[in-house]
Tab-separated table of C-alpha atoms and ligand atoms in Angstrom:
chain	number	residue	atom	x	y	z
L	1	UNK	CA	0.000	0.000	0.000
L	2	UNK	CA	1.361	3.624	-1.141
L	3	UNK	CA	0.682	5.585	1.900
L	4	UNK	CA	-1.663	8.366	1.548
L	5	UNK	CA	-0.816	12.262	2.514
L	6	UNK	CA	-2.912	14.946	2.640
L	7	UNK	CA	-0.511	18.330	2.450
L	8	UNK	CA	-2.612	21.462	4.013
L	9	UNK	CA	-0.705	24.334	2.285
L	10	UNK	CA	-1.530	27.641	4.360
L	11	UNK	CA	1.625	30.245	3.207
L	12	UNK	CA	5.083	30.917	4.595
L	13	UNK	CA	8.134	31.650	3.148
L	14	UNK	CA	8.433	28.217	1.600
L	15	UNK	CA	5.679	28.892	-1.183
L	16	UNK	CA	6.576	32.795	-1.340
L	17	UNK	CA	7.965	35.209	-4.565
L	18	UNK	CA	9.589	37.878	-4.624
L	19	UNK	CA	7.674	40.933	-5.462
L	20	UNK	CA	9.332	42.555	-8.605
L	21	UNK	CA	8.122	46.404	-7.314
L	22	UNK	CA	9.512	45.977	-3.593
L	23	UNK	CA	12.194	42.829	-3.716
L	24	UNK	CA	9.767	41.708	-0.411
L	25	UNK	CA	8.752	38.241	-0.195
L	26	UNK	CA	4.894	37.676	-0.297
L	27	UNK	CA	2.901	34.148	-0.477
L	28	UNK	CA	2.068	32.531	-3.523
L	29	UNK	CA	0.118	29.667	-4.581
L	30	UNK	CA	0.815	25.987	-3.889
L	31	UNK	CA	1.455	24.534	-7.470
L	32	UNK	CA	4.241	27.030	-7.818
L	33	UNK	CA	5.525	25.116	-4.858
L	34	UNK	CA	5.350	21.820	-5.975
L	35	UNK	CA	6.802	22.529	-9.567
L	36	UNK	CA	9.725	23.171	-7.977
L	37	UNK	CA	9.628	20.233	-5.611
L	38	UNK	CA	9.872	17.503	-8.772
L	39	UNK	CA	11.568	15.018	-6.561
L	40	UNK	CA	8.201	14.488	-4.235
L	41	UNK	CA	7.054	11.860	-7.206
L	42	UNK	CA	9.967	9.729	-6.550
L	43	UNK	CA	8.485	8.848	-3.112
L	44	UNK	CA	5.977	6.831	-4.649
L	45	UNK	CA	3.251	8.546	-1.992
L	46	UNK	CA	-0.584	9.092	-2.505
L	47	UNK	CA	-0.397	12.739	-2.107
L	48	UNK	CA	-3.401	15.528	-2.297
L	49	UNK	CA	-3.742	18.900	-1.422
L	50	UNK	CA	-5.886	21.249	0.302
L	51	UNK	CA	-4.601	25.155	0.090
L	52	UNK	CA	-5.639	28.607	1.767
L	53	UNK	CA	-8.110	30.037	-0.291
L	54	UNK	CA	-5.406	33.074	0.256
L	55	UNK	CA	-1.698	31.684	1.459
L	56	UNK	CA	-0.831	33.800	4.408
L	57	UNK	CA	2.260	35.472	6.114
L	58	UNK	CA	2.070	33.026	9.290
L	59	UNK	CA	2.515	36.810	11.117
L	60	UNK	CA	-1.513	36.834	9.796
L	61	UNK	CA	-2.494	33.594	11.739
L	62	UNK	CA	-5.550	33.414	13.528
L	63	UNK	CA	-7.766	31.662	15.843
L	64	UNK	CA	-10.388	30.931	12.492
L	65	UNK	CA	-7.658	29.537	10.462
L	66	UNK	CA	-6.519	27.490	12.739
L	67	UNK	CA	-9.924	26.542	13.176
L	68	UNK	CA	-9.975	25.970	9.312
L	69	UNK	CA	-6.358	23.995	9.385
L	70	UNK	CA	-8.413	21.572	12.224
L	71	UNK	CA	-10.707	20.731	10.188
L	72	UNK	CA	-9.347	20.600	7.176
L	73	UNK	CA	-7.190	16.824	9.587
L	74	UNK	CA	-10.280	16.063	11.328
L	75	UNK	CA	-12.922	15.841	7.954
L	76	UNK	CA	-10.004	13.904	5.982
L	77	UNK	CA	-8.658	12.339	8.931
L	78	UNK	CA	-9.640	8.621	7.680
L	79	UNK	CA	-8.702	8.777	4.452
L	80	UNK	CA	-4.883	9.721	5.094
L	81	UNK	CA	-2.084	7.827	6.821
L	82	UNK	CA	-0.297	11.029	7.740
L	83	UNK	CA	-0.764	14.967	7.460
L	84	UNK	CA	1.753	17.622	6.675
L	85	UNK	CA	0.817	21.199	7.413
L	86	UNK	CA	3.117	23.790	5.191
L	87	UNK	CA	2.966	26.840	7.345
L	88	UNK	CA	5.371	30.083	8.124
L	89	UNK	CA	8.117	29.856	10.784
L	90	UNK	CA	7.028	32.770	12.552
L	91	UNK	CA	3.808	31.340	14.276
L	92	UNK	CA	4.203	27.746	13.553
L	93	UNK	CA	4.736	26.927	17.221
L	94	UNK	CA	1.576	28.564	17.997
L	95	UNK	CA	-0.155	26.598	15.838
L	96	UNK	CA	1.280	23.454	16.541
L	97	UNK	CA	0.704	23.979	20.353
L	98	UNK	CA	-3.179	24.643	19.536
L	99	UNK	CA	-3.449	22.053	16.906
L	100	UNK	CA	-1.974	19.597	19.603
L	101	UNK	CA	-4.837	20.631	22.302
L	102	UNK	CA	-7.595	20.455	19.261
L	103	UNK	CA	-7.136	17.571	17.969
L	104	UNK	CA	-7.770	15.421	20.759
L	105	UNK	CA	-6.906	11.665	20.744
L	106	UNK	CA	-4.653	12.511	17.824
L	107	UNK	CA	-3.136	8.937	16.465
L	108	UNK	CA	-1.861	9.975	13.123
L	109	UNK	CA	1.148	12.128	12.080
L	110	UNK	CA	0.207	15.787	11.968
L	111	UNK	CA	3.984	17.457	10.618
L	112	UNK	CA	4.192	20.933	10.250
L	113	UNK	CA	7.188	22.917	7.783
L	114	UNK	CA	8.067	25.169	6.280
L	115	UNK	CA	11.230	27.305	5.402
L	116	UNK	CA	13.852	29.890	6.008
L	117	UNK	CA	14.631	30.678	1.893
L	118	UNK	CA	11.663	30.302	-0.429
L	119	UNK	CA	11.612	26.946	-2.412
L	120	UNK	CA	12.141	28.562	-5.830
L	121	UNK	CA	15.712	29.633	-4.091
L	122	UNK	CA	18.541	27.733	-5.277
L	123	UNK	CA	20.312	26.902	-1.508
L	124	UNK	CA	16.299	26.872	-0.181
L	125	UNK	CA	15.842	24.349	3.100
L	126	UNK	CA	12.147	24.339	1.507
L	127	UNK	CA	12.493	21.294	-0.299
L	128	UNK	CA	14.212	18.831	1.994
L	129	UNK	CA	12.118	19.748	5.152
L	130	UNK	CA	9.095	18.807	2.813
L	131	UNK	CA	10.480	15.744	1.453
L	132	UNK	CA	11.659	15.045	5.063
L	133	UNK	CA	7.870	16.129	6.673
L	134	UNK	CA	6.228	13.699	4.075
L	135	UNK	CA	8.769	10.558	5.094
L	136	UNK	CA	8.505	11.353	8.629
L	137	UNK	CA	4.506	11.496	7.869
L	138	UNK	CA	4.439	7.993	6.147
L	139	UNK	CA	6.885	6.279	9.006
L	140	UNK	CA	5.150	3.416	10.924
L	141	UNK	CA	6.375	1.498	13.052
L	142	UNK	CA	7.477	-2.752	12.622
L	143	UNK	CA	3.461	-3.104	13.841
L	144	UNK	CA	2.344	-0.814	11.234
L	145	UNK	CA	1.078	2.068	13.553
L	146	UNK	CA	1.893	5.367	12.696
L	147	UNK	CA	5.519	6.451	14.183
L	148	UNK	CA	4.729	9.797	14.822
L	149	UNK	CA	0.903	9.908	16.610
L	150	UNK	CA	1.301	13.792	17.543
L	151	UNK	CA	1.576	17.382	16.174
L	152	UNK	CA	5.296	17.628	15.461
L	153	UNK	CA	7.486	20.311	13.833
L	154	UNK	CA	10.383	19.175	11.569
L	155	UNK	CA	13.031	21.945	10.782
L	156	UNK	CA	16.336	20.947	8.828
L	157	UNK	CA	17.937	18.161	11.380
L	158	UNK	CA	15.275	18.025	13.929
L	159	UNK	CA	11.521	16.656	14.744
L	160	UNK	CA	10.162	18.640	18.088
L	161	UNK	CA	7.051	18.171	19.427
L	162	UNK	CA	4.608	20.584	18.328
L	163	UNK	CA	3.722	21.900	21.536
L	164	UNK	CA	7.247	22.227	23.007
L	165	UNK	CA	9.098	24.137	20.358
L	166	UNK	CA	9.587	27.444	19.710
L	167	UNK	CA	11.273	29.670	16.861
L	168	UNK	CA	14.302	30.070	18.344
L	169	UNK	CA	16.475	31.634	15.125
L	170	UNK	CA	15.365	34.377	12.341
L	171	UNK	CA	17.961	33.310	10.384
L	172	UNK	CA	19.622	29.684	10.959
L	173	UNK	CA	17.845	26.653	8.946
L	174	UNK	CA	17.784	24.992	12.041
L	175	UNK	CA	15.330	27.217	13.526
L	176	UNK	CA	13.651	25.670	16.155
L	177	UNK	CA	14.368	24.536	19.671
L	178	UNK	CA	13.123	22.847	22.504
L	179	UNK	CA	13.944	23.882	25.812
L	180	UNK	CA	12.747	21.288	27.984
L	181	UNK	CA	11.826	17.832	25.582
L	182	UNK	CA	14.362	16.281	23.993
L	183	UNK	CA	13.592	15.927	20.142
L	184	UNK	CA	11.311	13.121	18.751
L	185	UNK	CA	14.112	12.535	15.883
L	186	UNK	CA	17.409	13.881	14.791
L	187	UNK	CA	17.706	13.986	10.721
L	188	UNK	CA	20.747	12.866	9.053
L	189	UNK	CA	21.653	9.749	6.710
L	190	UNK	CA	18.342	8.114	7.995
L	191	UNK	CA	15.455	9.352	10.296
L	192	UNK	CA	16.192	8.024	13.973
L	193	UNK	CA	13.215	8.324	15.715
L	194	UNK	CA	13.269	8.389	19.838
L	195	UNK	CA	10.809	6.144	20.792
L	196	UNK	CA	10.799	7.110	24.604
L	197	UNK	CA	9.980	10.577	23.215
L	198	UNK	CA	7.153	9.850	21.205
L	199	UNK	CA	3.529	10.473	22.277
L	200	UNK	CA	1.856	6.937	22.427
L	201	UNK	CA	-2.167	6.828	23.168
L	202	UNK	CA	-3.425	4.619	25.918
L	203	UNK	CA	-7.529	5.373	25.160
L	204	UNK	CA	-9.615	3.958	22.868
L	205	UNK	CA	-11.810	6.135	20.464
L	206	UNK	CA	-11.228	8.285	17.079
L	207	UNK	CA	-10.319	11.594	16.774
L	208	UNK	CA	-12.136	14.190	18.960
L	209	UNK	CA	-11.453	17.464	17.698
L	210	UNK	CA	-12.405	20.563	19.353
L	211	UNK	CA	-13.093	23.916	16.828
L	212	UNK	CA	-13.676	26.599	19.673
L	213	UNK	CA	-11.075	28.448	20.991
L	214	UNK	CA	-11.522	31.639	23.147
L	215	UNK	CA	-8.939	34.262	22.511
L	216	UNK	CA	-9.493	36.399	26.000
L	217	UNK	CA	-6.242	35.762	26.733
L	218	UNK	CA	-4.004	38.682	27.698
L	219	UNK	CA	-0.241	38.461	28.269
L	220	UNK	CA	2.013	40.367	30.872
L	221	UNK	CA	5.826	40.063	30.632
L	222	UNK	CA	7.494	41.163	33.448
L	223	UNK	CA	10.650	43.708	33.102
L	224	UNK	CA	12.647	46.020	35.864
L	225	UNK	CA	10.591	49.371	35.315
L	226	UNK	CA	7.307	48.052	34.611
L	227	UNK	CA	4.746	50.882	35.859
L	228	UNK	CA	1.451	50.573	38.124
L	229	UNK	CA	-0.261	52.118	35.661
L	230	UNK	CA	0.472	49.999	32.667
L	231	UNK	CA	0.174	46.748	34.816
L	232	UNK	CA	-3.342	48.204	35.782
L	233	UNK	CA	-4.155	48.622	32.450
L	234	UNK	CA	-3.781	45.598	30.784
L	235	UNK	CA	-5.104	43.767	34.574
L	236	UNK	CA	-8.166	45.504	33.641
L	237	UNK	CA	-8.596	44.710	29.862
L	238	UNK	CA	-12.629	44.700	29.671
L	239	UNK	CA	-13.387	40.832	28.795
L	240	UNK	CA	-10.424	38.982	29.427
L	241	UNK	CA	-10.457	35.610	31.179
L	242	UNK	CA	-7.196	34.863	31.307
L	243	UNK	CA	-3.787	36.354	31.661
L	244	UNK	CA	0.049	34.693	30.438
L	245	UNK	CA	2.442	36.319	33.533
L	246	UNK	CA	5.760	35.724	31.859
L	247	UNK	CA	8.067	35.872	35.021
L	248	UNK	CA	11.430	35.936	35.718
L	249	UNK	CA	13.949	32.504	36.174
L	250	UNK	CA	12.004	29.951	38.451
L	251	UNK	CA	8.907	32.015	38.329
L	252	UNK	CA	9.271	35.407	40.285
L	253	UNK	CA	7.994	38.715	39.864
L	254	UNK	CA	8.357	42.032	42.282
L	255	UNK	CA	6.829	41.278	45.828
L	256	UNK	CA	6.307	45.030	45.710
L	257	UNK	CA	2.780	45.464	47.653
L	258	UNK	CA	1.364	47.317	44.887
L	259	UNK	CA	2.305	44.744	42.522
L	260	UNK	CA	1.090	41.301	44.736
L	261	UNK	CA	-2.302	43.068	45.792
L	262	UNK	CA	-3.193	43.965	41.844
L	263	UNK	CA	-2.451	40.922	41.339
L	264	UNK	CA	-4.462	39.202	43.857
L	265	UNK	CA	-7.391	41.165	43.667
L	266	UNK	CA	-7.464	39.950	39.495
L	267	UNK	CA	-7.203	36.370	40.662
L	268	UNK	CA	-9.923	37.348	43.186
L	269	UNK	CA	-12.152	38.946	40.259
L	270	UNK	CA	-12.039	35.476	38.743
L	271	UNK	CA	-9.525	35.944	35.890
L	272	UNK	CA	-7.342	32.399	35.656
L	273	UNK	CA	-3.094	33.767	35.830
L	274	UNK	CA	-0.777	31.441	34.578
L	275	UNK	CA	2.754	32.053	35.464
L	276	UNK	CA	5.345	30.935	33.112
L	277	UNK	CA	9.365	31.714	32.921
L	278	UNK	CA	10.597	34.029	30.207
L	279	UNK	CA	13.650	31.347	30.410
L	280	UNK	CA	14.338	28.959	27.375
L	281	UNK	CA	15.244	26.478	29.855
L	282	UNK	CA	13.688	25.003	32.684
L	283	UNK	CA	10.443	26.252	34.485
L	284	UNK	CA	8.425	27.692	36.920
L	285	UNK	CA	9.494	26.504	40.741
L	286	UNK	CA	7.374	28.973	42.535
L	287	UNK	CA	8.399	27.666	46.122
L	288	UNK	CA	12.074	27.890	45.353
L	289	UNK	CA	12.676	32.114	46.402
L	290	UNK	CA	10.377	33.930	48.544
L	291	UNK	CA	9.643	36.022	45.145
L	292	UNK	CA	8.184	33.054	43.762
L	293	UNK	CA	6.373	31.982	46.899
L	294	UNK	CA	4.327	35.353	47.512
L	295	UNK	CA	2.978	35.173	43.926
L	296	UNK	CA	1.751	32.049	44.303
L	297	UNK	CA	0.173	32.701	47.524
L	298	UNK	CA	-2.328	35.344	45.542
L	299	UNK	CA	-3.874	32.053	43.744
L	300	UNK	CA	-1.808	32.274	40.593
L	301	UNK	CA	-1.337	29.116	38.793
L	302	UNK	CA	2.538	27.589	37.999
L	303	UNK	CA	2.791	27.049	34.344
L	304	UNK	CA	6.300	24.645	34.846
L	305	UNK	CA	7.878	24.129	31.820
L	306	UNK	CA	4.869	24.816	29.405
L	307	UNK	CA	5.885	27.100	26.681
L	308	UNK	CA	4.892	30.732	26.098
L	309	UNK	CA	3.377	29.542	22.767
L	310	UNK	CA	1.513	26.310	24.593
L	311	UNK	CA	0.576	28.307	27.452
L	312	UNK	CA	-1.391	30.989	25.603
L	313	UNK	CA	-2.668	28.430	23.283
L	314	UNK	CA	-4.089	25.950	26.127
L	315	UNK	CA	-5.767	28.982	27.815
L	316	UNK	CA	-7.597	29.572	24.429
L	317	UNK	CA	-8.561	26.579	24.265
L	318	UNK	CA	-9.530	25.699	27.391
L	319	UNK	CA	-11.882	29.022	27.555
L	320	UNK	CA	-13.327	27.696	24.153
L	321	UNK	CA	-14.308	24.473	26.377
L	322	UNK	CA	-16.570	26.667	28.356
L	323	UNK	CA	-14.669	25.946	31.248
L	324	UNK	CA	-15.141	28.380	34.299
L	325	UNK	CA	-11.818	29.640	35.726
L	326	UNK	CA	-11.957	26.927	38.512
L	327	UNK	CA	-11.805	23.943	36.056
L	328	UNK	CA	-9.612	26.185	33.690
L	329	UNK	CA	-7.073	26.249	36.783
L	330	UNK	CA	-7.581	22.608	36.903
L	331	UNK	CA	-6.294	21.375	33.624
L	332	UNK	CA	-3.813	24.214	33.484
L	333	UNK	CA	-2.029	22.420	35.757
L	334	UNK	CA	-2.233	19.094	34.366
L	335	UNK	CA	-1.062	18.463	30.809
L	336	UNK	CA	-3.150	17.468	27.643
L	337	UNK	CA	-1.089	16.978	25.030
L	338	UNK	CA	2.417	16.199	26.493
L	339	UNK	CA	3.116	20.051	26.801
L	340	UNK	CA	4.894	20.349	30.041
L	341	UNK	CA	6.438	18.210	33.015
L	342	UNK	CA	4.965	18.315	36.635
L	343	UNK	CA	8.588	18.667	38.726
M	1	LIG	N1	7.152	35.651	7.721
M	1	LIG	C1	7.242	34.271	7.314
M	1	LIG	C2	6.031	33.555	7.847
M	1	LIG	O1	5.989	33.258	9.021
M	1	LIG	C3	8.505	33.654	7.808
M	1	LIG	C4	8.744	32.207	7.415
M	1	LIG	O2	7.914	31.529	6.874
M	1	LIG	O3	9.870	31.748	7.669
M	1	LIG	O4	5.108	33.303	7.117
């Protein structure tokens, strides 16, 4: 049996021209991509296509397309042994983080790529992380189950779990990085996958996607300088539900009075906080300095090692649940899709 792909094209560098007026890059249509990928027929694959009715800049990603990417896996998720999303660097661990919350009880591959030099570019990564994303896609394992049963990116040498990556370089083809989960394979001769790494399902059941996310989400990142007034200001956004704190090191944040008792009395108006580390590395310990400790004590929730991108995303999505904040603050601190470790 060929094994089937479905390839969701939504924009990115990888499928962009160059604009003759301005020499800026802007997205262009999928068969312009594939003409200059000739080598995908000598994989022998199945392969379709589903594009963006408009390819996007990935800086113009949105709750609805994601919405639209979700479904586009979920109503063709049966007919396809493996899915490869072509998307722009610059969001793509957003969208992998909320694609790996909506797509629950995800078995199949779900590989998102894309590139640093357009593929028409004659030293372009575009056209090995594709042909790479579609192997990786078709890879099962010696019992014929898919290898990869998660949202994963795959950048030049590296597959990363979709919900633990982030952009880490504007400019290097190996752009992305994972702070705190090793990666699900390194890229070289062959594909070595690291089974211990990979997501494997215990429950029964299809896919269970989820369309509605909630974007009431406001973020705060904490820096030396950072005014009452400002801080008030986005603490009283009208209509949020949730907040990102993006804290210093293990998870601290002034224990100016000012600062805990604004903080405590949002927690107290029922608006979920999630505290997260603006560190690549390593997580939220909020017990481990008395700067953690008091912030914790107004009720805000520790985000570990979740990811900035993951962390906004699950809050989305758990909001789009219909959650109230009590059992948002409950699965915040449990995860979903393999997107952070309880220490
Ligand atoms: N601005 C582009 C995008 O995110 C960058 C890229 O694809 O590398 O769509």
């Amino acid at each position: 049996m060929r094994p089937r792909i479905l390839i969701i094209y939504t924009g990115g560098t990888i499928g962009m021209i160059e604009d003759p007026a301005t020499h800026a890059l802007r997205p262009f249509d999928f068969s312009h991509l594939m003409e200059n990928v000739p080598k995908v027929k000598m994989l022998n694959y199945d392969i379709d296509n589903i594009q963006f009715t408009t390819p996007i800049d990935s800086s113009d990603m949105n709750t609805a397309y994601w919405q639209e990417i979700a479904r586009s896996i979920a109503d063709n998720y049966y007919d396809y042994d493996g899915f490869v999303v072509l998307h722009g660097t610059d969001t793509m661990a957003y969208t992998a983080s909320a694609l790996s919350f909506m797509l629950d009880n995800l078995q199949k591959p779900v590989i998102i790529t894309g590139s640093q030099l357009p593929i028409g570019e004659v030293r372009t990564d575009g056209e090995e992380n594709l042909i790479t994303a579609l192997q990786i896609a078709a890879a099962t394992d010696a019992d014929g189950s898919p290898m990869v049963q998660e949202v994963a990116i795959l950048f030049e040498d590296y597959l990363w779990r979709g919900n633990r990556a982030t952009k880490r370089s504007a400019d290097n083809f190996n752009a992305f990085k994972s702070g705190n989960y090793p990666h699900l394979a390194k890229v070289g001769l062959s594909i070595n996958f690291f089974r211990d790494a990979l997501m494997r399902h215990q429950s029964a059941g299809g896919l269970n996607p989820q369309y509605n996310l909630d974007p009431a989400v406001a973020v705060i990142d904490l820096y030396p300088g950072l005014s009452e007034s400002v801080l008030r200001h986005v603490l009283q956004t009208p209509d949020i539900k949730g907040i990102v704190l993006r804290t210093y090191g293990a998870g601290n944040a002034p224990t100016a009075s000012w600062f805990i008792d604004m903080i405590k009395d949002t927690v107290d108006r029922g608006i979920v906080i999630l505290n997260v580390t603006q560190c690549a590395y390593g997580g939220v310990h909020p017990n481990r300095y008395v700067a953690g400790d008091v912030l914790a004590a107004t009720g805000v929730i520790p985000g570990y090692d979740i990811t900035f991108e993951a962390a906004v995303t699950k809050m989305m999505f758990l909001f789009g649940l219909g959650l109230d904040s009590k059992q948002v603050k409950f699965y915040l601190e449990r995860p979903l899709a393999g997107e952070m470790t309880i220490s």
